[in-house]
XYZ file of C-alpha atoms in Angstrom:
357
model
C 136.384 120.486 123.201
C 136.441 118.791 120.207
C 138.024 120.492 116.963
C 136.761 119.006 113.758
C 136.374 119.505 110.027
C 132.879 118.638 108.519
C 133.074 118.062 105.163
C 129.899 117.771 102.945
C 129.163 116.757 99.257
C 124.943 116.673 98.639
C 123.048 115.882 95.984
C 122.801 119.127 94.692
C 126.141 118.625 93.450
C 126.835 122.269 93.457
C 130.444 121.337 95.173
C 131.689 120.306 98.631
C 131.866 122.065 102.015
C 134.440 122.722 104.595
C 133.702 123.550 108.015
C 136.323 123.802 111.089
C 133.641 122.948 114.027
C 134.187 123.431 117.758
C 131.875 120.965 119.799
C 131.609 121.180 123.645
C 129.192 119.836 125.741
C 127.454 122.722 128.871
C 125.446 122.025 131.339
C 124.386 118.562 129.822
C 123.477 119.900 126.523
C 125.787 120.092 122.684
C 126.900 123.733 121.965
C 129.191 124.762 118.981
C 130.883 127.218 116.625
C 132.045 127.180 113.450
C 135.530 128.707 112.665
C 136.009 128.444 109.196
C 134.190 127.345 106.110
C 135.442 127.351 102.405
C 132.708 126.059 99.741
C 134.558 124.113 96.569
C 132.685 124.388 93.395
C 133.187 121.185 91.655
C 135.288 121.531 88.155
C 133.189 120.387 85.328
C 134.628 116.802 84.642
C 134.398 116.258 88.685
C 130.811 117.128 88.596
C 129.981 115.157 85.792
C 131.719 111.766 86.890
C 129.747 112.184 90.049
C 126.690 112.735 88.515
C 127.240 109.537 86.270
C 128.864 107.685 88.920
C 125.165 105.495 89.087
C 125.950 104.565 85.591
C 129.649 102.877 86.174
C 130.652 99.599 86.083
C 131.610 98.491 89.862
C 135.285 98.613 88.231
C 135.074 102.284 86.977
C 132.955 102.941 90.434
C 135.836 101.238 92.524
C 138.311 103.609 90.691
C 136.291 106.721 91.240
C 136.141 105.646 94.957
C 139.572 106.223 95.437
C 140.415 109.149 93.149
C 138.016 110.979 94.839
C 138.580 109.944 97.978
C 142.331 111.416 97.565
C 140.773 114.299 96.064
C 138.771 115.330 99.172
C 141.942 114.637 101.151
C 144.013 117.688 99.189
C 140.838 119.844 99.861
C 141.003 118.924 103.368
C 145.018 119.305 103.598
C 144.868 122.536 102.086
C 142.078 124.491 103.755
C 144.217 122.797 106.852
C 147.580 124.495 105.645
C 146.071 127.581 104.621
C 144.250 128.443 107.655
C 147.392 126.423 109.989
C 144.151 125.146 111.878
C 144.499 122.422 114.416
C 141.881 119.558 113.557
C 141.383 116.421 115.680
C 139.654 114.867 112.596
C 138.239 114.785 109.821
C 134.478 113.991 109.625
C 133.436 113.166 105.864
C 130.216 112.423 104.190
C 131.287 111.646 101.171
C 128.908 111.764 97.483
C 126.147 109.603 97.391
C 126.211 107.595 93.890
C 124.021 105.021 95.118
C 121.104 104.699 97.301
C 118.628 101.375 97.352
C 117.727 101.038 100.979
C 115.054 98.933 100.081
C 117.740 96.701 98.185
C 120.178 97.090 101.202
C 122.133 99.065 98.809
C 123.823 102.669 99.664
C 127.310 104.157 98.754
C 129.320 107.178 99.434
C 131.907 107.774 97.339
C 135.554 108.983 98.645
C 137.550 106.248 100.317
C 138.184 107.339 103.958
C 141.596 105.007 103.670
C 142.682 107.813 100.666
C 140.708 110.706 102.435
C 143.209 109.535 105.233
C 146.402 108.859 104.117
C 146.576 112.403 101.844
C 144.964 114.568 104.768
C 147.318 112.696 106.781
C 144.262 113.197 109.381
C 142.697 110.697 111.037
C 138.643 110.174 109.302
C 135.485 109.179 110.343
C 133.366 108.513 107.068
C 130.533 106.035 105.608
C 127.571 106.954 108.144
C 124.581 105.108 106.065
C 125.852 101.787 105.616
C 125.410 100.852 109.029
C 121.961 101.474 109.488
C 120.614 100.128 106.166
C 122.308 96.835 107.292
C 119.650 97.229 110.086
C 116.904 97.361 107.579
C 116.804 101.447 108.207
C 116.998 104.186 104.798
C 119.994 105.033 106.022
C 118.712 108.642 105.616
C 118.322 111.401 106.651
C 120.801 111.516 109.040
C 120.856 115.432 110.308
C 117.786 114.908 112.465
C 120.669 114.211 115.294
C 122.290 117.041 114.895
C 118.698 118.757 115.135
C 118.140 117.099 118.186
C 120.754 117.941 119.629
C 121.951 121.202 118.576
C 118.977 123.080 117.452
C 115.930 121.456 119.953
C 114.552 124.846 120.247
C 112.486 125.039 116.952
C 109.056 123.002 116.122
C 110.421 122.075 112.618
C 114.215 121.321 111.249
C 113.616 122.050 107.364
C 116.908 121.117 104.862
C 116.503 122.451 101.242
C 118.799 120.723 99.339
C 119.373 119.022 96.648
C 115.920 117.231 98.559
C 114.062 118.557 101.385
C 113.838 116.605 104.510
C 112.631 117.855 107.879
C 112.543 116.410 111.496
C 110.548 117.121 114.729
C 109.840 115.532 117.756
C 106.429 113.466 118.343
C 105.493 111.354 121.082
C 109.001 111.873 122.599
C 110.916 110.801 119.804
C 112.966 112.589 116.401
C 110.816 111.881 113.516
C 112.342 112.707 109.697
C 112.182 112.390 106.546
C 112.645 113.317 103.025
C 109.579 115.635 102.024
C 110.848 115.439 98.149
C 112.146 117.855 96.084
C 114.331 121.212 96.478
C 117.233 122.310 94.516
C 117.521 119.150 92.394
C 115.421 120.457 89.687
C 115.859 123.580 89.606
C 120.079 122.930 89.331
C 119.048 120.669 86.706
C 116.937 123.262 84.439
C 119.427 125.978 84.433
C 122.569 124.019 83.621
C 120.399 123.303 80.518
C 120.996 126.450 79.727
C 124.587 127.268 81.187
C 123.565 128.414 84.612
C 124.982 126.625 87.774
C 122.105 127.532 89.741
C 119.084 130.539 89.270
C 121.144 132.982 91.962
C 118.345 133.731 94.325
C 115.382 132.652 92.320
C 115.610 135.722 90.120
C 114.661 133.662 86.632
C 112.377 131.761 88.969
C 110.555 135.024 90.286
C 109.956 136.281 86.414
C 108.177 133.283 85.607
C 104.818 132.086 85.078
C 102.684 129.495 87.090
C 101.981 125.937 84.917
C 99.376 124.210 86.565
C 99.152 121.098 84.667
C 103.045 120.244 85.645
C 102.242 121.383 89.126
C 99.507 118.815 89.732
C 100.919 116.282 87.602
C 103.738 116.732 90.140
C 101.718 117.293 93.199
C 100.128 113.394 91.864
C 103.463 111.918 91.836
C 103.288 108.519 94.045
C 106.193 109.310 96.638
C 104.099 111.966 98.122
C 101.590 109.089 98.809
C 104.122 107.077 100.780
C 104.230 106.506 104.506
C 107.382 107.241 106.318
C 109.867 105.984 107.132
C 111.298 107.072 103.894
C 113.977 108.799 101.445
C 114.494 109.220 97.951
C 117.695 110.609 95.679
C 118.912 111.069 92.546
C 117.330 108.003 91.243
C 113.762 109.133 92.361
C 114.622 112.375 89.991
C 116.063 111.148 87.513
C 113.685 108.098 86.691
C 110.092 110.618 87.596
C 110.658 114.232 87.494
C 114.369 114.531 84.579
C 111.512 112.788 81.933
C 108.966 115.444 83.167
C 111.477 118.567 82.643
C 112.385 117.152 79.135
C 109.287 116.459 77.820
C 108.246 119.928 78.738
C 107.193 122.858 76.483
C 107.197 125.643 78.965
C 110.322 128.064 79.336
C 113.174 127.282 81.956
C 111.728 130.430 84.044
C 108.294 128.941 83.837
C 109.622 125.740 84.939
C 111.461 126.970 87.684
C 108.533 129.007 89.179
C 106.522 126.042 89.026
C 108.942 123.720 90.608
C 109.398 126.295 93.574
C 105.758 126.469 94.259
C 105.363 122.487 94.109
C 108.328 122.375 96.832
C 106.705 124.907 98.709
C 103.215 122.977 98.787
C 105.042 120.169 99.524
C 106.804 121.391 102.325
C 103.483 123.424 103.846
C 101.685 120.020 103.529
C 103.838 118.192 105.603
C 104.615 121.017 108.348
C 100.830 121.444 108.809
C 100.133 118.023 109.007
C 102.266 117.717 112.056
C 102.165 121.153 113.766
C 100.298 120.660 117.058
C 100.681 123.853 118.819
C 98.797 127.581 117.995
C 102.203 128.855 116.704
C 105.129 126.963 115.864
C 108.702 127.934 114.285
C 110.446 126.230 110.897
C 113.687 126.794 111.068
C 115.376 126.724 107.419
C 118.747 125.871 106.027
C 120.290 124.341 103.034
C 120.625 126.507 99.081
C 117.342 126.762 99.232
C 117.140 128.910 102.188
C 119.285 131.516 99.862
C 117.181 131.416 97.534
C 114.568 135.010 98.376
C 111.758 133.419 95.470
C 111.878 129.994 97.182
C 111.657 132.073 100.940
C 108.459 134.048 100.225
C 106.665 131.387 98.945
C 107.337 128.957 101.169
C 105.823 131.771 103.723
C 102.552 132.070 101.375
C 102.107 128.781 101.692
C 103.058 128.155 105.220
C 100.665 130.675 106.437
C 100.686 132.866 109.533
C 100.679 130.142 112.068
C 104.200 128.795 110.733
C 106.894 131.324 112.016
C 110.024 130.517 109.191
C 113.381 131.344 110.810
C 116.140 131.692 108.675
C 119.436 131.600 110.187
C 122.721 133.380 109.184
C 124.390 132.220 105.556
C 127.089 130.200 106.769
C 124.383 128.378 109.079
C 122.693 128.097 106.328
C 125.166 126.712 104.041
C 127.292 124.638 106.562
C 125.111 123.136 108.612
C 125.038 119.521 106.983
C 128.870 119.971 107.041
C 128.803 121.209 111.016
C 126.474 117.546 111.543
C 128.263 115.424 110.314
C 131.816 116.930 112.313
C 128.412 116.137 115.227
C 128.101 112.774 113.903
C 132.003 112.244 114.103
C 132.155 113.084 117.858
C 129.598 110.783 118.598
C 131.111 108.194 117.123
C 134.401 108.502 118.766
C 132.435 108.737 122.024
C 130.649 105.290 121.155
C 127.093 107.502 121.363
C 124.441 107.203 119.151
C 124.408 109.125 116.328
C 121.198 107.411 114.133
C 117.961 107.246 115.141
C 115.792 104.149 114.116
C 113.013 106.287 115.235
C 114.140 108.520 111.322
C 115.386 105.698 109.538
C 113.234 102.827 110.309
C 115.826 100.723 111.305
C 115.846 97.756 114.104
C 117.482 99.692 116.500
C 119.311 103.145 116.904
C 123.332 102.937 115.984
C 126.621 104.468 116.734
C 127.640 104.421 112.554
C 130.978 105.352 110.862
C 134.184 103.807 109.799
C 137.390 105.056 111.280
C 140.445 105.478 109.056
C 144.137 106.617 110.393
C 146.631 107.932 107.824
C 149.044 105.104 107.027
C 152.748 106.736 106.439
C-alpha cells in the first residue's frame, strides 16, 4: 500500500489542497482512501502573484518558482507534523502560470527540488511537460485517475476553475476541457470582495441575460475539435473583456454564466451518451455549488443520472489523482493517455526530486 500526499493548486485559485491517500491495488483493479485533507486558502499577495505570474519576466517567474516551491513544502511539512502521518511521498501538481501546448509551452510553478528539500520528502511533480514534448495538451490529466478509480460511471465531470470530462469510446479514455466553470464566476465576485458566491446564492437571485449567453454560447472554442484544453489565457483574453464591458449586475452575471456552463456541459454529455440511461458523476467547487447542481440537471435532462459524491470527494479528488499519478510513476506505468491529450504516444510523466540535506 502506498501512502501519499496529493497536493493540488487549480486554476480557480481559490487555494491549494492536501490529501493523505492510501492506494492499493485488489483483485487487479486501483482502490483507495483518503485519510486526511486540509484546504489552504491562499493569502492575498500569494494569490495575486499567481494570478500575474503570466505577466513576469522569466527572471521574476524563475524567482516565484522557487519561493513557492518552498512554500508548498512548509504546507506539506506541517499538515505532516500536525497529523504525525507517515507519507512515502509527496505527489505535487503545482500552479499552472503558463499553458501554450500548441507553442510546446506549459509550466507549473513550485520547484519540486524546494518542494523537496523543505518537506524533506521525497516529490514527484511536473506531470504536463512530458507529454506536450510529445506534441499532446498536456491536459487534462485526471481522466487516469477516472479510469482507473472511478470506471463505474458513463461520464467523469470536473468543475473547476474549467470543466473537463472523460469517458470511454471505442475502448479508449477520451477527455477534454468542455470550457468554463468556476473561473468566472471567482472572477465576478472578487470584484466585489467575495472569494467565491457560497453555493450560488447571489447566482440563484439573479436574472437570465440572453444576449451574453449566446454571445458566449458563439464563442469559437466551443467550435473546436478535440483533442483540446484551454486556461487562464483563454479567459482572460475572451470572456475577462466580456465581464468588464458588461452592464448587467454581478448576480445577473453570475446566473448567466452558470446556465452557459450548464449548456455547455449538457451539450457535450449528450453528444456522447450512447446508452438509454447513463450516470455523470460530478466533482470539483462546482459540484458545491446547489444553483450550479440544479441546473446542470435542467439541462441534462432525465436520461442523464448526476451523481454527486461526498464533499471531500468532491473537493479532493484532483489532489487524490495526482497522489494516483505519483504511484504510477514510481511503478514506471502509464499515467497519460495520448488517447486525452493528443500526444504521439501514451507516457509514464513526472520528475522525481529527493530532499538534499
Amino acid at each position: 500500500m502506498y501512502r501519499v500526499l496529493g497536493m493540488m493548486s487549480g486554476t480557480s485559485l481559490d487555494g491549494l489542497d492536501l490529501a493523505l491517500c492510501h492506494l492499493w491495488k485488489e483483485n487487479g483493479q486501483w482502490q483507495f482512501s483518503i485519510e486526511k485533507t486540509k484546504d489552504i486558502t491562499y493569502e492575498p499577495v500569494l494569490r495575486e502573484q499567481l494570478k500575474n505570474a503570466i505577466h513576469l519576466s522569466e527572471e521574476a517567474h524563475e524567482t516565484l518558482h522557487r519561493e513557492y516551491g518552498v512554500w508548498l513544502g512548509k504546507q506539506a511539512k506541517d499538515f505532516i507534523e500536525e497529523g504525525q502521518l507517515e507519507v512515502d511521498f509527496i505527489a505535487s501538481h503545482g500552479h499552472t502560470s503558463h499553458h501554450r501546448p500548441e507553442d510546446g509551452i506549459t509550466f507549473q510553478l513550485g520547484d519540486g527540488q524546494q518542494l523537496a528539500n523543505t518537506s524533506q520528502h521525497k516529490v514527484v511533480c511536473d506531470f504536463r511537460t512530458k507529454d506536450v514534448g510529445l506534441g499532446g495538451q498536456g491536459a487534462p490529466l485526471v481522466p487516469i485517475g477516472d479510469k482507473l478509480l472511478f470506471h463505474t460511471y458513463d461520464f467523469c465531470l470536473n468543475l473547476g476553475g474549467i470543466s473537463n470530462m472523460s469517458f470511454e469510446k471505442d475502448g479508449e479514455r477520451i477527455a477534454y476541457d468542455i470550457g468554463l466553470a468556476n473561473m468566472p464566476l471567482n472572477y465576478i465576485t472578487q470584484k466585489i470582495g467575495l472569494d467565491y458566491d457560497a453555493d450560488g446564492k447571489m447566482a440563484r437571485t439573479g436574472s437570465f441575460n440572453e444576449s451574453l449567453f449566446n454571445t458566449l454560447n458563439d464563442l469559437e472554442y466551443y467550435r473546436l475539435p478535440y483533442p483540446k484544453s484551454t486556461g487562464y489565457e483563454w479567459f482572460i483574453a475572451e470572456i475577462a473583456p466580456l465581464i468588464e464591458k458588461s452592464k448587467v449586475s454581478e448576480a445577473d452575471l453570475l446566473h448567466t454564466f452558470i446556465h452557459h456552463n450548464c449548456q455547455q456541459v449538457a451539450i457535450e454529455v449528450k453528444k456522447h451518451a450512447v446508452k438509454p440511461k447513463n450516470k455523470l458523476f460530478a466533482t470539483g467547487g462546482g459540484a458545491l455549488n446547489s444553483f450550479f447542481t440544479d441546473t446542470l440537471r435542467e439541462k441534462l435532462g432525465p436520461a442523464i443520472e448526476l451523481a454527486i459524491p461526498s464533499k471531500t470527494l468532491i473537493a479532493f479528488k484532483e489532489a487524490l489523482v495526482f497522489a494516483l499519478m505519483g504511484v504510477l510513476r514510481q511503478e514506471g506505468k502509464t499515467n497519460v493517455l495520448s488517447s486525452v491529450t493528443g500526444a504521439k504516444k501514451d507516457s509514464c510523466s513526472g520528475e522525481i526530486f529527493m530532499p538534499e540535506s
